[in-house]
mmCIF file of C-alpha atoms in Angstrom:
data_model
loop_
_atom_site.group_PDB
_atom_site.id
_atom_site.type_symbol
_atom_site.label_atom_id
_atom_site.label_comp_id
_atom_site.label_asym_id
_atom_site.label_seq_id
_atom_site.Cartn_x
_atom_site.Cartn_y
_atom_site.Cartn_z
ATOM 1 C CA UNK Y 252 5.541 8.038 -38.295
ATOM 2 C CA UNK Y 253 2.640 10.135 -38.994
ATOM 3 C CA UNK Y 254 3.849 13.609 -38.089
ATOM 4 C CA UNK Y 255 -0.441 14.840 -38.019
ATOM 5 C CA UNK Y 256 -0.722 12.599 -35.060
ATOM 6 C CA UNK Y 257 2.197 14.277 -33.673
ATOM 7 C CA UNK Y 258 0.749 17.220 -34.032
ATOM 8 C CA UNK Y 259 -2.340 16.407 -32.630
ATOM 9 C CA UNK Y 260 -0.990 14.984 -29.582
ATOM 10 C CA UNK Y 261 0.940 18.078 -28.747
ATOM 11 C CA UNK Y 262 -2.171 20.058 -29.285
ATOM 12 C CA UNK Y 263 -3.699 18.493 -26.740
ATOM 13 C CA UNK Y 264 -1.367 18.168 -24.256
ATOM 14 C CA UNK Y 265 -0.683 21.963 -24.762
ATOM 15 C CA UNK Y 266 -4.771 22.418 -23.797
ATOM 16 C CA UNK Y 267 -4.305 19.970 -21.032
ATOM 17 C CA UNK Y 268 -1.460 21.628 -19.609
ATOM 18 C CA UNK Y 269 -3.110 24.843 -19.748
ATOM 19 C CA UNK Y 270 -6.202 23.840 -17.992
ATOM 20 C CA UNK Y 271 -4.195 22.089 -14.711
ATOM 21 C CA UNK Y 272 -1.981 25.476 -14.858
ATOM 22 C CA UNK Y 273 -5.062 27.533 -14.195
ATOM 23 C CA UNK Y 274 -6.256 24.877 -11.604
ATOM 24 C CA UNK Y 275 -3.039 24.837 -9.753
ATOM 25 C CA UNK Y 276 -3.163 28.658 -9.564
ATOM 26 C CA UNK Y 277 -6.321 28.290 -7.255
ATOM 27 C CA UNK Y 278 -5.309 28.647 -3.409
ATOM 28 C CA UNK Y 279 -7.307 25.965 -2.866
ATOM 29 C CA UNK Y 280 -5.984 23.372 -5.470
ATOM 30 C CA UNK Y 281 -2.306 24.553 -4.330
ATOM 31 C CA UNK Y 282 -2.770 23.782 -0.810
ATOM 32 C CA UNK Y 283 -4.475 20.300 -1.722
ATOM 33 C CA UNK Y 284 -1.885 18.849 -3.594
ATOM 34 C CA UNK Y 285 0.680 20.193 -1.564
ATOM 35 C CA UNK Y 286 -0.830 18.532 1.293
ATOM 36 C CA UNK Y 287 -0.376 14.821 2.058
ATOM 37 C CA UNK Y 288 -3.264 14.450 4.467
ATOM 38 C CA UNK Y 289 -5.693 14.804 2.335
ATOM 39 C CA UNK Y 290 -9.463 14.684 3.261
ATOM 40 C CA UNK Y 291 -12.685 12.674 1.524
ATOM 41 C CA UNK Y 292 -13.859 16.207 -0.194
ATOM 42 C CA UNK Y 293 -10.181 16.827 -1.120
ATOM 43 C CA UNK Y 294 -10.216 13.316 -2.970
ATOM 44 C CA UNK Y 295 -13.289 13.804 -4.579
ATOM 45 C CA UNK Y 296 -12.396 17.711 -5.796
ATOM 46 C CA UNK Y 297 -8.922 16.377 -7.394
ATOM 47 C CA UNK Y 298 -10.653 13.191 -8.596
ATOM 48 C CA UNK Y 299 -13.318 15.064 -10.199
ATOM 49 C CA UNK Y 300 -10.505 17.112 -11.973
ATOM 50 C CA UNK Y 301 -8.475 14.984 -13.354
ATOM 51 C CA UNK Y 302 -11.236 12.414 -14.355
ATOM 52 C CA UNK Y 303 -12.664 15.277 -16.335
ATOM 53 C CA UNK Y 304 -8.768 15.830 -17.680
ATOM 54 C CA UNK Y 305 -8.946 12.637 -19.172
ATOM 55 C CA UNK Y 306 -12.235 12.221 -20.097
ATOM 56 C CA UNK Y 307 -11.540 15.460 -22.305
ATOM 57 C CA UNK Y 308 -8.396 13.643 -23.783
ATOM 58 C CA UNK Y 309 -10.813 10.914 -25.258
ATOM 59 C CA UNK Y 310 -13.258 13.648 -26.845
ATOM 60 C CA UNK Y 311 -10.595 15.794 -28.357
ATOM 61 C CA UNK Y 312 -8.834 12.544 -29.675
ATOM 62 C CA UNK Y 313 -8.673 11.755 -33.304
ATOM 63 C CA UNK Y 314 -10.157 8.663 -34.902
ATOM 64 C CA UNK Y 315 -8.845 6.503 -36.889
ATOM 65 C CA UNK Y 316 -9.526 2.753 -38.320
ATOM 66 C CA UNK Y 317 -12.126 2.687 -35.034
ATOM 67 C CA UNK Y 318 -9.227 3.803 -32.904
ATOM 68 C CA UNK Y 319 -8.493 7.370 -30.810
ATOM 69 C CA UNK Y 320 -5.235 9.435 -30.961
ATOM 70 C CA UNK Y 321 -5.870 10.555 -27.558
ATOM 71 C CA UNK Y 322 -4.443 11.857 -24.330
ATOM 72 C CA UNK Y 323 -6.707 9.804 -21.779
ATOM 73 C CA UNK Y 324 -3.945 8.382 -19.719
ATOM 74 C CA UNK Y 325 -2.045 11.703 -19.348
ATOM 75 C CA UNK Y 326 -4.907 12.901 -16.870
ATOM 76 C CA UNK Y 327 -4.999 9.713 -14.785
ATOM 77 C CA UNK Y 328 -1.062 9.535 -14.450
ATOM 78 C CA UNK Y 329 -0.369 12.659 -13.280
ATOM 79 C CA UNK Y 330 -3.532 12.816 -10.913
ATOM 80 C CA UNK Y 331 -2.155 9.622 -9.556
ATOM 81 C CA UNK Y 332 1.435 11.015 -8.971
ATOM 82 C CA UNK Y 333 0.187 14.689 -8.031
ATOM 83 C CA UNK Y 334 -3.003 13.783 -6.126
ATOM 84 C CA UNK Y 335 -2.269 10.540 -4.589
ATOM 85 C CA UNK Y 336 -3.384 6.230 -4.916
ATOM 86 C CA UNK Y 337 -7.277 7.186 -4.367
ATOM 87 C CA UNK Y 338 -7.531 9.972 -7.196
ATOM 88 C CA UNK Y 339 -5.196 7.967 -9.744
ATOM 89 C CA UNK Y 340 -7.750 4.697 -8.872
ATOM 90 C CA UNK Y 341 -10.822 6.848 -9.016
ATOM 91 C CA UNK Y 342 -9.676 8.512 -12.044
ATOM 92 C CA UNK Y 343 -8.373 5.629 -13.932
ATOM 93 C CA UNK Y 344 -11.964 4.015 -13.293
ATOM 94 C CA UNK Y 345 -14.170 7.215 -14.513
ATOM 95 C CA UNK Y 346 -11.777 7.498 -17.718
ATOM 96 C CA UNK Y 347 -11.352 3.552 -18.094
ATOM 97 C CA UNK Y 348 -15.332 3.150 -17.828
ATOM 98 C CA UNK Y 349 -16.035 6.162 -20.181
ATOM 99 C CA UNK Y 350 -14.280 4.711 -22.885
ATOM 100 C CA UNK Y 351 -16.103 1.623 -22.764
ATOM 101 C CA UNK Y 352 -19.548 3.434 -22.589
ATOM 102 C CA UNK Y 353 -18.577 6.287 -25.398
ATOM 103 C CA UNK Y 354 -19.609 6.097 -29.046
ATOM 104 C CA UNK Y 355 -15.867 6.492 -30.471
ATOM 105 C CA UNK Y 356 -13.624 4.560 -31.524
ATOM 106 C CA UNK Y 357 -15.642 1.577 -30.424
ATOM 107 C CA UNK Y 358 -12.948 -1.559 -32.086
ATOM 108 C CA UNK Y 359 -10.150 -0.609 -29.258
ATOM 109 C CA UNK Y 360 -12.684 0.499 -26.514
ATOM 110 C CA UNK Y 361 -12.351 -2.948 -24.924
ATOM 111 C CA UNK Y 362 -8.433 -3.069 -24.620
ATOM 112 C CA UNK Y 363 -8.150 0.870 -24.052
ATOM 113 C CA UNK Y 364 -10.234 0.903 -20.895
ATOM 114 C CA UNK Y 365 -7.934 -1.964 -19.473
ATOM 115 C CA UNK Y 366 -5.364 -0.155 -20.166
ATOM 116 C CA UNK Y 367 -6.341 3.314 -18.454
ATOM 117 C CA UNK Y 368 -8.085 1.320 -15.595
ATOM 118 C CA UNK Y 369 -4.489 -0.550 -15.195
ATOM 119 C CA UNK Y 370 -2.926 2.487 -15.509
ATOM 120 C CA UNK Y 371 -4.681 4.103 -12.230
ATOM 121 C CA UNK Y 372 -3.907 1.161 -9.997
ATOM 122 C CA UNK Y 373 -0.554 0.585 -10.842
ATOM 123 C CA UNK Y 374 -0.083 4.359 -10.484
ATOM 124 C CA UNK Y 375 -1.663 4.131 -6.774
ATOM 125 C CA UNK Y 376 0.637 1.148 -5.671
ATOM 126 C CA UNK Y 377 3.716 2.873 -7.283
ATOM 127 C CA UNK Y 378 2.542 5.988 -5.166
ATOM 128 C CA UNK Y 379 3.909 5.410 -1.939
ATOM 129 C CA UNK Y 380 7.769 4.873 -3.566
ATOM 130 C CA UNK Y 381 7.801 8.017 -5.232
ATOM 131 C CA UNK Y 382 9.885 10.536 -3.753
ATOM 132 C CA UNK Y 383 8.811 14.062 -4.859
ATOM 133 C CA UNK Y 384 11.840 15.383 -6.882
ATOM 134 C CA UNK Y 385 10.816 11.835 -8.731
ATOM 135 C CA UNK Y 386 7.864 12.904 -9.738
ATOM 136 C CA UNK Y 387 8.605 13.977 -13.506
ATOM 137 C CA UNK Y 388 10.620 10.913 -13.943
ATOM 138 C CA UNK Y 389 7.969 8.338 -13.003
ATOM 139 C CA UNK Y 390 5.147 10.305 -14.587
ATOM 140 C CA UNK Y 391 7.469 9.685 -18.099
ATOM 141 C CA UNK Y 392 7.827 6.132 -17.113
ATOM 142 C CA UNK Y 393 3.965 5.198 -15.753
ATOM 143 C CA UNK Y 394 2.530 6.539 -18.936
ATOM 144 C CA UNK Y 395 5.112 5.015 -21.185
ATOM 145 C CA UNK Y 396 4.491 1.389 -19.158
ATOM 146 C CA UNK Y 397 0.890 2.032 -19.966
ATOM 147 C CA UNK Y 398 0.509 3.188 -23.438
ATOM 148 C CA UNK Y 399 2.915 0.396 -24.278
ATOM 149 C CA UNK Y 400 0.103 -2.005 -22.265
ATOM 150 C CA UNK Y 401 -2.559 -0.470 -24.343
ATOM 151 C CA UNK Y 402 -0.723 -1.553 -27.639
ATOM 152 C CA UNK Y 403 -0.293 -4.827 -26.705
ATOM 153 C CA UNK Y 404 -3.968 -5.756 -25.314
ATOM 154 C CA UNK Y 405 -4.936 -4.085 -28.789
ATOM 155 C CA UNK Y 406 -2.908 -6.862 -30.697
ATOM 156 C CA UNK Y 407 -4.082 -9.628 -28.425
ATOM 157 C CA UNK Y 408 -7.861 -8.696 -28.195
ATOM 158 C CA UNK Y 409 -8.545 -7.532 -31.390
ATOM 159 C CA UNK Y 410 -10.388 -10.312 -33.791
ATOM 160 C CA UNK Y 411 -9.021 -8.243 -36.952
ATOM 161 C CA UNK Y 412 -5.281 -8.539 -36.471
ATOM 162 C CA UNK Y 413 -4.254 -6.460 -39.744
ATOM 163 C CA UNK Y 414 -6.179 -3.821 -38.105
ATOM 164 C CA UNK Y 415 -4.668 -4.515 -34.926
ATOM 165 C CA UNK Y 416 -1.390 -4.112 -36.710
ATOM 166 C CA UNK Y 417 -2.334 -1.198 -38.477
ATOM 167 C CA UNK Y 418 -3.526 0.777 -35.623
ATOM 168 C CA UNK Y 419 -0.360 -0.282 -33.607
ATOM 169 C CA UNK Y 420 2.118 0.750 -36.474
ATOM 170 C CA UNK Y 421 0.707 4.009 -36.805
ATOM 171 C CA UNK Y 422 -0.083 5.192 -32.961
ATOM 172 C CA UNK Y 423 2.813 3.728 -31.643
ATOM 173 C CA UNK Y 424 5.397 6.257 -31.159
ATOM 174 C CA UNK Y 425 3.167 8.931 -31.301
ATOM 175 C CA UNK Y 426 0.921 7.590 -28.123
ATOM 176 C CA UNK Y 427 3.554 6.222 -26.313
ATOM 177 C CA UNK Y 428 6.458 9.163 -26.850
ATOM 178 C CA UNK Y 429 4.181 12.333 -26.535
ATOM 179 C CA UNK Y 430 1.992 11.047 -23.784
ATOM 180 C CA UNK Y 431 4.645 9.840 -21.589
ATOM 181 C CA UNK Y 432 6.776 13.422 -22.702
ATOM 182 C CA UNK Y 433 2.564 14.748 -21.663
ATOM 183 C CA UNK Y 434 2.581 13.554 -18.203
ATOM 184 C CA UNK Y 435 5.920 14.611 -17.287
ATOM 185 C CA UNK Y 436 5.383 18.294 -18.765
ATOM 186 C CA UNK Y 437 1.918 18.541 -16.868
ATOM 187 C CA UNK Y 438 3.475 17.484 -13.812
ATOM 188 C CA UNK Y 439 6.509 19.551 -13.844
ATOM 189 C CA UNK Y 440 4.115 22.329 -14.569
ATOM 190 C CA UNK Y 441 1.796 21.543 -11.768
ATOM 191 C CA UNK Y 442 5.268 21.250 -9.157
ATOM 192 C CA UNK Y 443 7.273 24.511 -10.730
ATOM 193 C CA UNK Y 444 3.918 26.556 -9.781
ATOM 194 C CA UNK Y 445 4.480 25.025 -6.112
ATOM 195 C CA UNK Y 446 8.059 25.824 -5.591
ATOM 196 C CA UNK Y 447 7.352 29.102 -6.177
ATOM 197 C CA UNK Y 448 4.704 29.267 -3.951
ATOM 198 C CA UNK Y 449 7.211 27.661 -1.416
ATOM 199 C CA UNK Y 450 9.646 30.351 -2.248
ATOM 200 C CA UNK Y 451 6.655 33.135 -1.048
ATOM 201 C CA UNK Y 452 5.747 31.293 2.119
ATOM 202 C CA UNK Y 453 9.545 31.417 2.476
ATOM 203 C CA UNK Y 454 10.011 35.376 2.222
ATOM 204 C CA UNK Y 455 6.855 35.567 4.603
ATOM 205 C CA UNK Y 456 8.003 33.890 6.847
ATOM 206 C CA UNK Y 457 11.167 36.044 6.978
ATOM 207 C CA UNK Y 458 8.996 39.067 7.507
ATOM 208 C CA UNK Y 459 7.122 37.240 10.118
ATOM 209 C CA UNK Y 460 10.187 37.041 12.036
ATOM 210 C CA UNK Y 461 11.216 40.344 11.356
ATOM 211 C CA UNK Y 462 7.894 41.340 12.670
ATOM 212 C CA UNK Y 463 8.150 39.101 15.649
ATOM 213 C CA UNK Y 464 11.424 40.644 16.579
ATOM 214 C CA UNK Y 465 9.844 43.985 16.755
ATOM 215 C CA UNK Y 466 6.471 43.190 18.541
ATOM 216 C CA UNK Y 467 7.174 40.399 20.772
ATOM 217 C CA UNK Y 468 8.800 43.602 23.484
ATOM 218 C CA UNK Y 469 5.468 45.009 23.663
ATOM 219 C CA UNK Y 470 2.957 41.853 23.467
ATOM 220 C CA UNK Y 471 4.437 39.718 27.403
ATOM 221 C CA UNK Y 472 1.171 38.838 28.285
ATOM 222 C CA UNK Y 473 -0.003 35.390 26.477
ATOM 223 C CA UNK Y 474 -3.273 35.740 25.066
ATOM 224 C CA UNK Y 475 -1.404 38.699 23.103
ATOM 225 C CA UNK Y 476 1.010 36.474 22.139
ATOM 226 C CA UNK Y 477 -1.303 34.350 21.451
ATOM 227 C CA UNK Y 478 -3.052 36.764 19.241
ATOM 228 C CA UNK Y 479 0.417 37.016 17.621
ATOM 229 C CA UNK Y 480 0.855 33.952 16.869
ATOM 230 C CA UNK Y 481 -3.074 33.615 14.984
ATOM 231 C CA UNK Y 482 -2.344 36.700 13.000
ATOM 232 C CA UNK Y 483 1.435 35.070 11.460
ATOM 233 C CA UNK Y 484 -0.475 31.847 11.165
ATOM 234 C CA UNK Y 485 -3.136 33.590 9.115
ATOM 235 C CA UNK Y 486 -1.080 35.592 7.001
ATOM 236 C CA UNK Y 487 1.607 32.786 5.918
ATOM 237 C CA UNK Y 488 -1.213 30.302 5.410
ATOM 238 C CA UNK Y 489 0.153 28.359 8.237
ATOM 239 C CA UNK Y 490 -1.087 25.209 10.216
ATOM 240 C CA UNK Y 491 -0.220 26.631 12.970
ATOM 241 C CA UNK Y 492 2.611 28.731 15.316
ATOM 242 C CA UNK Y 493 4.599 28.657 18.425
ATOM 243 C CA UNK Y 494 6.326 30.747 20.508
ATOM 244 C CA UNK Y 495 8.699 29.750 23.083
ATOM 245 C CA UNK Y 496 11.296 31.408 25.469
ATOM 246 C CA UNK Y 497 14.506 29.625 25.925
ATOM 247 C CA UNK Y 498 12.666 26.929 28.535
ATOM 248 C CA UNK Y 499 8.694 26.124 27.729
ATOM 249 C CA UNK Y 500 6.552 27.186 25.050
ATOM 250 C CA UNK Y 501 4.309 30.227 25.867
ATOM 251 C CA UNK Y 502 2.058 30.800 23.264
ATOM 252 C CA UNK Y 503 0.347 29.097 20.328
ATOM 253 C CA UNK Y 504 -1.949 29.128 17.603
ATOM 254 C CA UNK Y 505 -3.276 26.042 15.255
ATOM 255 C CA UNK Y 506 -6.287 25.890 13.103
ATOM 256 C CA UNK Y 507 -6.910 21.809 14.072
ATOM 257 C CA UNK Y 508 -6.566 22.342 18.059
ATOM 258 C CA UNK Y 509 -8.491 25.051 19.885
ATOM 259 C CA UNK Y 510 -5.635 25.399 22.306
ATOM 260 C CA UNK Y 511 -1.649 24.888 22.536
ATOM 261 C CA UNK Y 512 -1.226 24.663 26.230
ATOM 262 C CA UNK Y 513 2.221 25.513 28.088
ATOM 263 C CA UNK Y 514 4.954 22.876 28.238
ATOM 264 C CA UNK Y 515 8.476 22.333 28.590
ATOM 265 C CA UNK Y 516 10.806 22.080 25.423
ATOM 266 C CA UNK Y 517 11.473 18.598 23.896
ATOM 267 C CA UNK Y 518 12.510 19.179 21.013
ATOM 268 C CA UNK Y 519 16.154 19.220 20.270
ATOM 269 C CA UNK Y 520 15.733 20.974 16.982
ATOM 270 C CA UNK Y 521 14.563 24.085 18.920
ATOM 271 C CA UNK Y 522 17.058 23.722 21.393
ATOM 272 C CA UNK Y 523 19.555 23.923 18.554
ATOM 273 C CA UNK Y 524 18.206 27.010 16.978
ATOM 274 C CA UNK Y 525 18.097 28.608 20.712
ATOM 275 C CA UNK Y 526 22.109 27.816 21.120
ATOM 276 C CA UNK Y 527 23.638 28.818 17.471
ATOM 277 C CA UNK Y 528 21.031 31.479 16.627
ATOM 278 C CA UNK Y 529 20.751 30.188 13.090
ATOM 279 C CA UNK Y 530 16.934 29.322 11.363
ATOM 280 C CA UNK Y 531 16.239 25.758 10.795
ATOM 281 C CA UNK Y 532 13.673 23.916 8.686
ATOM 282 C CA UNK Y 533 12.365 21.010 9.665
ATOM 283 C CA UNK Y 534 11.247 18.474 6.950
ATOM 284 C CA UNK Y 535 8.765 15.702 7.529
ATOM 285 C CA UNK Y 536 9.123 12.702 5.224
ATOM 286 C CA UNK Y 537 6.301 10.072 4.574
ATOM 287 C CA UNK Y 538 5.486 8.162 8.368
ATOM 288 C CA UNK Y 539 8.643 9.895 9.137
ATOM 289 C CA UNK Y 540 7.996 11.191 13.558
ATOM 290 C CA UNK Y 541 9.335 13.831 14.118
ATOM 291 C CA UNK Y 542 8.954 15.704 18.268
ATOM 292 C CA UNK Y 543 8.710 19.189 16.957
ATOM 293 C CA UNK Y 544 5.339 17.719 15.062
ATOM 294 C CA UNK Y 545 3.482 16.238 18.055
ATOM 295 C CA UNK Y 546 0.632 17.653 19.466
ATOM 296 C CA UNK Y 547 0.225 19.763 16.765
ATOM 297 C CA UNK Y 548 -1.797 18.724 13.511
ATOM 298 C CA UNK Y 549 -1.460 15.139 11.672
ATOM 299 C CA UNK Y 550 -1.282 17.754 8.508
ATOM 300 C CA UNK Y 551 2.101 19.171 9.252
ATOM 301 C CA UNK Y 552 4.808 18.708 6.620
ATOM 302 C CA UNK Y 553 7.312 21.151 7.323
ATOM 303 C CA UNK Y 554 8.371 23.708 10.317
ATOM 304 C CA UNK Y 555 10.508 26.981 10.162
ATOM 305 C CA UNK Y 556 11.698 27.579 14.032
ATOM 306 C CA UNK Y 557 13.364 31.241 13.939
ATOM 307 C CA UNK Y 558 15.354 32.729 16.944
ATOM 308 C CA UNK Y 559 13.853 35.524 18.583
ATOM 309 C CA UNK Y 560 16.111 38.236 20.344
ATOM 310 C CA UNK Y 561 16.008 40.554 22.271
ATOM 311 C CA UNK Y 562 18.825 43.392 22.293
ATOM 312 C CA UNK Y 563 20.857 41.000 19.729
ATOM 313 C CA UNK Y 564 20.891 38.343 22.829
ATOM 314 C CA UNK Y 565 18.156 35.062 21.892
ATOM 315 C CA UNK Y 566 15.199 35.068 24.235
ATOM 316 C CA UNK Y 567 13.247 32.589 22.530
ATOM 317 C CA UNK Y 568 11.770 31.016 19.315
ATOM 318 C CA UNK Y 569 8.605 31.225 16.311
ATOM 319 C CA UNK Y 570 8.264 28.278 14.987
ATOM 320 C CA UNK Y 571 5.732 28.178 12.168
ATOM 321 C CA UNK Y 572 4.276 24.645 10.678
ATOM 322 C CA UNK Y 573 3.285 24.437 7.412
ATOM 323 C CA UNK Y 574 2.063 21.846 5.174
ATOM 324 C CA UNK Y 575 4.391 22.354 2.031
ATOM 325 C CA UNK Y 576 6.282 19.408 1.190
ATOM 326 C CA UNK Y 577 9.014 20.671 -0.675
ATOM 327 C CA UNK Y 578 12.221 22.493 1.506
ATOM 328 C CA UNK Y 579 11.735 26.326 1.421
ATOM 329 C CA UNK Y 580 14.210 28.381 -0.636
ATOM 330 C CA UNK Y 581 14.797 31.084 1.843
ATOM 331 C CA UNK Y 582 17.707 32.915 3.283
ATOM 332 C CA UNK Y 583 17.406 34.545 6.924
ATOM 333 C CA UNK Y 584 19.283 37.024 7.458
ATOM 334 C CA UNK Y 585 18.568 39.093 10.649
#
């Protein structure tokens, strides 16, 4: 084992990790991989970043016998698993294709690019099993699958099989180990920097209510409330809010509907919160339907309903839809 190409690989995952922790830290990159409605410019912005990820893992790869120590499939696995089956296909193509096209390491260009492009498809079919708190786990396994692929379409294509050997013996367990270790690390980077975001929108959202509690006295007439409910919505980064008495809803606020109109309660998960008092969160998973998510946005993930009182008696509810996908770490205590 070649403890330089160790060395190197580590480098470069350190650099990658750095760059997607400074990406993540945007709003706007936090609220797109949060969110799993994710539109065409969405795609193309997480596409474009990860592509470039893994492009950068070819350039800063070191060559050797025609070969690159690189990092390539790190970028495509964990913008498969983070961004979804589009970005990990459109990565793994932009990556695969590079390597073809680039003037490095040209003897394992061939059976590298299958490999990558391979990598990005089976990524985007394994997709749709992965649970979330799964993530790291099949990010170690997806890269090691295809690292291992890229090893063995280097034996089989290449015409010089002592070089095929060569190059095999000596990137083995450094490729396959560290970039599989890679793509977990950048992903558990990438989904710590989310919790804690989740943990914010969870303490605002206690405020909100707190808020709520106070105003909702002096706000009875509904394009107040209304106002109300645009101002929480704003300030937790919300989807959208509700406000309801003990019968109807009265009040509303959503960035994808111009208006939430009166109705009658349906849901039983705001009838609960309306009997016991208590705060519930409401979590959407995959096709999953769910009543208190009708009507409201095809983006919603999640929902915080909170009781509202009045003189310690419950007169009503906020409920506040969000996109995060992860459950909150909050405690209400009112």
């Amino acid at each position: 084992m070649n403890i330089q190409f160790i060395s190197h690989l580590i480098s470069n995952i350190g650099c990658s990790a750095m760059i997607a922790f400074f990406f993540i830290k945007i709003d706007r990159a936090n609220i797109i991989i949060k969110s799993n409605a994710k539109t065409k410019k969405d795609i193309v912005a997480l596409s474009f970043f990860f592509s470039l990820l893994s492009i950068s893992g070819t350039y800063i790869g070191l060559n050797f016998n025609g070969a690159i120590l690189n990092t390539r499939n790190v970028g495509v696995i964990a913008g498969g698993i983070l961004g979804g089956p589009y970005v990990s296909i459109i990565t793994g193509l932009v990556a695969g294709l590079h390597r073809v096209f680039v003037n490095l390491g040209r003897e394992t260009a061939i059976p590298c690019a299958i490999a990558t492009i391979t990598g990005g498809f089976l990524t985007a079919y394994v997709h749709r099993f992965i649970k979330r708190k799964d993530r790291v786990f099949f990010g170690f396994l997806l890269a090691f699958i295809v690292e291992n692929l890229s090893m063995g379409l280097i034996l089989i294509i290449l015409k010089n099989k002592i070089l095929a050997q060569n190059i095999v013996k000596s990137f083995y367990i450094p490729m396959v180990f560290m970039n599989s270790i890679g793509a977990s690390v950048l992903i558990l980077i990438v989904e710590n920097i989310i919790q804690k975001s989740e943990i914010v929108a969870g303490n605002q959202a206690k405020l909100a209510l707190e808020i709520a509690n106070k105003t909702l006295p002096h706000f009875r007439e509904t394009e107040n409330l209304s106002e109300v409910c645009k101002i929480i919505a704003e300030d937790l980064g919300a989807k959208a809010t509700v406000i309801t008495n003990k019968k109807e809803i009265i009040a509303g606020f959503s960035f994808d509907k111009d208006e939430i109109k009166k109705a009658d309660i349906k849901s039983n998960n705001t009838r609960k919160v309306l009997k016991t008092g208590e705060a519930m969160l409401v979590i959407k998973e995959d096709d999953e339907i769910i009543e208190d998510f009708l009507d409201i946005s095809p983006h919603i993930k999640s929902c915080i309903i909170l009781p509202l009182k009045e003189k310690n008696d419950i007169s009503g509810t906020l409920k506040i839809f969000l996109t995060l996908l992860k459950k909150l770490q909050i405690k209400i205590d009112i």
